[in-house]
């Protein structure tokens, strides 16, 4: 008879404890927003538009990320515009994949493959904060943009159910 209360207590505890567990990055995440925060004046902007699109998939110690800026137009098919249109598409997206690890509260992602070969072999660093079990915010370190500004990106993700 003593086993019934113990078994009941174990069953109750196991059903309650997951609700208090730390959220995990593992799974599929849909991009919600990207905001560029300028280092100097503290101003921010949506450099990739108000509604960029993308996914981050974390599985088995690997991550794969694809991000597209808002309102990307497909190639028109006009041969004389192809180079210009491909350059525009390339400059309005990012994609990278490889292993990742958690180190001192940050994600460290050594890039194995990327849309830009200059990223391959480098570590992408992100400070990540869970907003909820289904919400995550990742922040890049400060970096210099092609137009000479210094800032960082704050990216918000929502877990896909």
Short mmCIF file of C-alpha atoms in Angstrom, two decimals:
data_model
loop_
_atom_site.label_atom_id
_atom_site.label_comp_id
_atom_site.label_asym_id
_atom_site.label_seq_id
_atom_site.Cartn_x
_atom_site.Cartn_y
_atom_site.Cartn_z
CA UNK A 1 0.00 0.00 0.00
CA UNK A 2 2.90 2.38 0.53
CA UNK A 3 3.89 2.11 -3.14
CA UNK A 4 0.70 3.73 -4.38
CA UNK A 5 1.35 7.14 -2.72
CA UNK A 6 5.01 7.09 -3.81
CA UNK A 7 4.10 6.15 -7.38
CA UNK A 8 1.41 8.84 -7.38
CA UNK A 9 3.90 11.45 -6.10
CA UNK A 10 6.47 10.48 -8.77
CA UNK A 11 3.82 10.66 -11.51
CA UNK A 12 2.64 14.07 -10.30
CA UNK A 13 6.18 15.43 -10.04
CA UNK A 14 7.10 14.24 -13.53
CA UNK A 15 4.01 15.90 -14.99
CA UNK A 16 4.72 19.20 -13.23
CA UNK A 17 8.51 19.49 -13.60
CA UNK A 18 8.69 19.91 -17.40
CA UNK A 19 6.70 23.13 -17.10
CA UNK A 20 9.55 24.60 -15.03
CA UNK A 21 12.38 23.27 -17.19
CA UNK A 22 14.68 25.69 -18.97
CA UNK A 23 13.60 26.22 -22.61
CA UNK A 24 15.75 24.52 -25.24
CA UNK A 25 16.90 25.88 -28.58
CA UNK A 26 16.43 22.46 -30.20
CA UNK A 27 13.70 22.53 -32.84
CA UNK A 28 12.48 24.70 -35.70
CA UNK A 29 12.26 28.47 -35.27
CA UNK A 30 10.58 31.00 -37.61
CA UNK A 31 12.01 34.49 -37.94
CA UNK A 32 9.82 37.22 -36.46
CA UNK A 33 11.98 40.34 -36.76
CA UNK A 34 15.47 41.72 -37.21
CA UNK A 35 16.39 45.13 -35.86
CA UNK A 36 19.77 46.77 -36.45
CA UNK A 37 20.80 48.79 -33.39
CA UNK A 38 23.30 51.53 -34.26
CA UNK A 39 26.16 51.75 -31.73
CA UNK A 40 26.71 55.51 -31.90
CA UNK A 41 23.34 57.23 -31.46
CA UNK A 42 21.48 54.16 -30.18
CA UNK A 43 19.06 54.42 -33.10
CA UNK A 44 17.58 51.30 -34.64
CA UNK A 45 16.25 50.33 -38.04
CA UNK A 46 14.77 47.37 -39.86
CA UNK A 47 17.52 47.09 -42.50
CA UNK A 48 15.92 43.95 -44.01
CA UNK A 49 12.40 45.36 -43.88
CA UNK A 50 9.62 45.16 -41.34
CA UNK A 51 8.71 41.59 -42.34
CA UNK A 52 11.78 39.53 -43.22
CA UNK A 53 11.36 35.77 -43.48
CA UNK A 54 13.47 32.83 -42.44
CA UNK A 55 14.08 29.75 -40.35
CA UNK A 56 16.65 28.46 -37.89
CA UNK A 57 16.72 24.72 -37.32
CA UNK A 58 18.63 23.28 -34.36
CA UNK A 59 19.06 19.48 -34.29
CA UNK A 60 21.74 17.02 -33.18
CA UNK A 61 24.26 19.76 -32.35
CA UNK A 62 23.85 21.42 -35.77
CA UNK A 63 22.13 24.60 -36.88
CA UNK A 64 20.92 25.71 -40.30
CA UNK A 65 19.75 29.28 -40.88
CA UNK A 66 18.16 30.98 -43.90
CA UNK A 67 17.04 34.61 -43.72
CA UNK A 68 15.50 36.64 -46.55
CA UNK A 69 14.82 40.37 -46.51
CA UNK A 70 11.26 41.58 -46.99
CA UNK A 71 9.80 41.85 -50.52
CA UNK A 72 12.46 40.04 -52.54
CA UNK A 73 11.49 40.01 -56.20
CA UNK A 74 12.19 36.90 -58.27
CA UNK A 75 14.40 37.02 -61.34
CA UNK A 76 12.51 38.63 -64.23
CA UNK A 77 13.98 36.33 -66.84
CA UNK A 78 15.36 39.29 -68.82
CA UNK A 79 18.92 38.28 -69.88
CA UNK A 80 20.21 41.87 -69.77
CA UNK A 81 19.09 42.26 -66.11
CA UNK A 82 20.15 38.83 -64.80
CA UNK A 83 23.48 39.88 -63.23
CA UNK A 84 21.95 42.92 -61.50
CA UNK A 85 18.96 40.92 -60.24
CA UNK A 86 21.14 38.06 -58.95
CA UNK A 87 23.33 40.58 -57.09
CA UNK A 88 20.22 42.10 -55.49
CA UNK A 89 18.97 38.68 -54.40
CA UNK A 90 22.39 37.74 -53.00
CA UNK A 91 22.60 40.98 -51.02
CA UNK A 92 19.15 40.51 -49.45
CA UNK A 93 19.66 37.11 -47.84
CA UNK A 94 21.92 35.05 -45.63
CA UNK A 95 22.25 31.31 -45.23
CA UNK A 96 24.69 29.32 -43.14
CA UNK A 97 24.93 25.95 -41.43
CA UNK A 98 27.21 23.85 -39.28
CA UNK A 99 27.69 22.68 -35.73
CA UNK A 100 27.04 24.89 -32.71
CA UNK A 101 27.84 24.85 -29.03
CA UNK A 102 26.93 26.82 -25.95
CA UNK A 103 29.90 28.58 -24.37
CA UNK A 104 29.78 31.09 -21.50
CA UNK A 105 26.09 31.81 -22.13
CA UNK A 106 26.56 32.34 -25.88
CA UNK A 107 25.93 30.31 -28.99
CA UNK A 108 29.13 29.67 -30.92
CA UNK A 109 28.47 28.51 -34.48
CA UNK A 110 31.52 27.49 -36.53
CA UNK A 111 30.25 27.92 -40.10
CA UNK A 112 30.72 24.89 -42.39
CA UNK A 113 28.72 26.14 -45.39
CA UNK A 114 27.29 29.57 -46.23
CA UNK A 115 25.90 31.76 -49.00
CA UNK A 116 29.06 33.85 -48.62
CA UNK A 117 32.30 31.81 -48.68
CA UNK A 118 33.96 34.41 -46.41
CA UNK A 119 31.78 33.10 -43.54
CA UNK A 120 33.05 29.51 -43.87
CA UNK A 121 35.49 28.57 -41.12
CA UNK A 122 34.55 31.52 -38.92
CA UNK A 123 32.64 31.42 -35.66
CA UNK A 124 29.34 33.28 -35.55
CA UNK A 125 28.61 34.41 -32.00
CA UNK A 126 25.16 35.11 -30.59
CA UNK A 127 23.97 36.00 -27.13
CA UNK A 128 20.59 34.34 -26.76
CA UNK A 129 17.74 34.98 -24.36
CA UNK A 130 14.56 32.93 -24.15
CA UNK A 131 11.54 35.20 -23.99
CA UNK A 132 9.34 32.15 -23.32
CA UNK A 133 9.40 28.45 -24.20
CA UNK A 134 8.40 29.48 -27.74
CA UNK A 135 10.19 32.82 -28.08
CA UNK A 136 13.91 33.47 -28.43
CA UNK A 137 15.96 36.62 -29.04
CA UNK A 138 19.52 36.43 -30.35
CA UNK A 139 21.92 39.36 -30.48
CA UNK A 140 25.11 39.62 -32.52
CA UNK A 141 28.26 41.31 -31.23
CA UNK A 142 28.85 44.80 -32.65
CA UNK A 143 30.09 44.78 -36.26
CA UNK A 144 30.87 47.27 -39.02
CA UNK A 145 28.44 47.46 -41.93
CA UNK A 146 29.48 48.09 -45.56
CA UNK A 147 28.32 51.71 -45.21
CA UNK A 148 30.68 52.27 -42.27
CA UNK A 149 28.16 52.17 -39.44
CA UNK A 150 28.81 50.11 -36.34
CA UNK A 151 25.97 48.24 -34.72
CA UNK A 152 24.48 44.87 -33.91
CA UNK A 153 21.48 42.85 -34.99
CA UNK A 154 18.75 41.78 -32.60
CA UNK A 155 16.81 38.85 -34.05
CA UNK A 156 13.54 37.54 -32.63
CA UNK A 157 12.41 33.96 -33.32
CA UNK A 158 9.18 32.06 -32.62
CA UNK A 159 9.20 28.27 -32.22
CA UNK A 160 7.29 26.39 -34.93
CA UNK A 161 4.78 23.96 -33.43
#
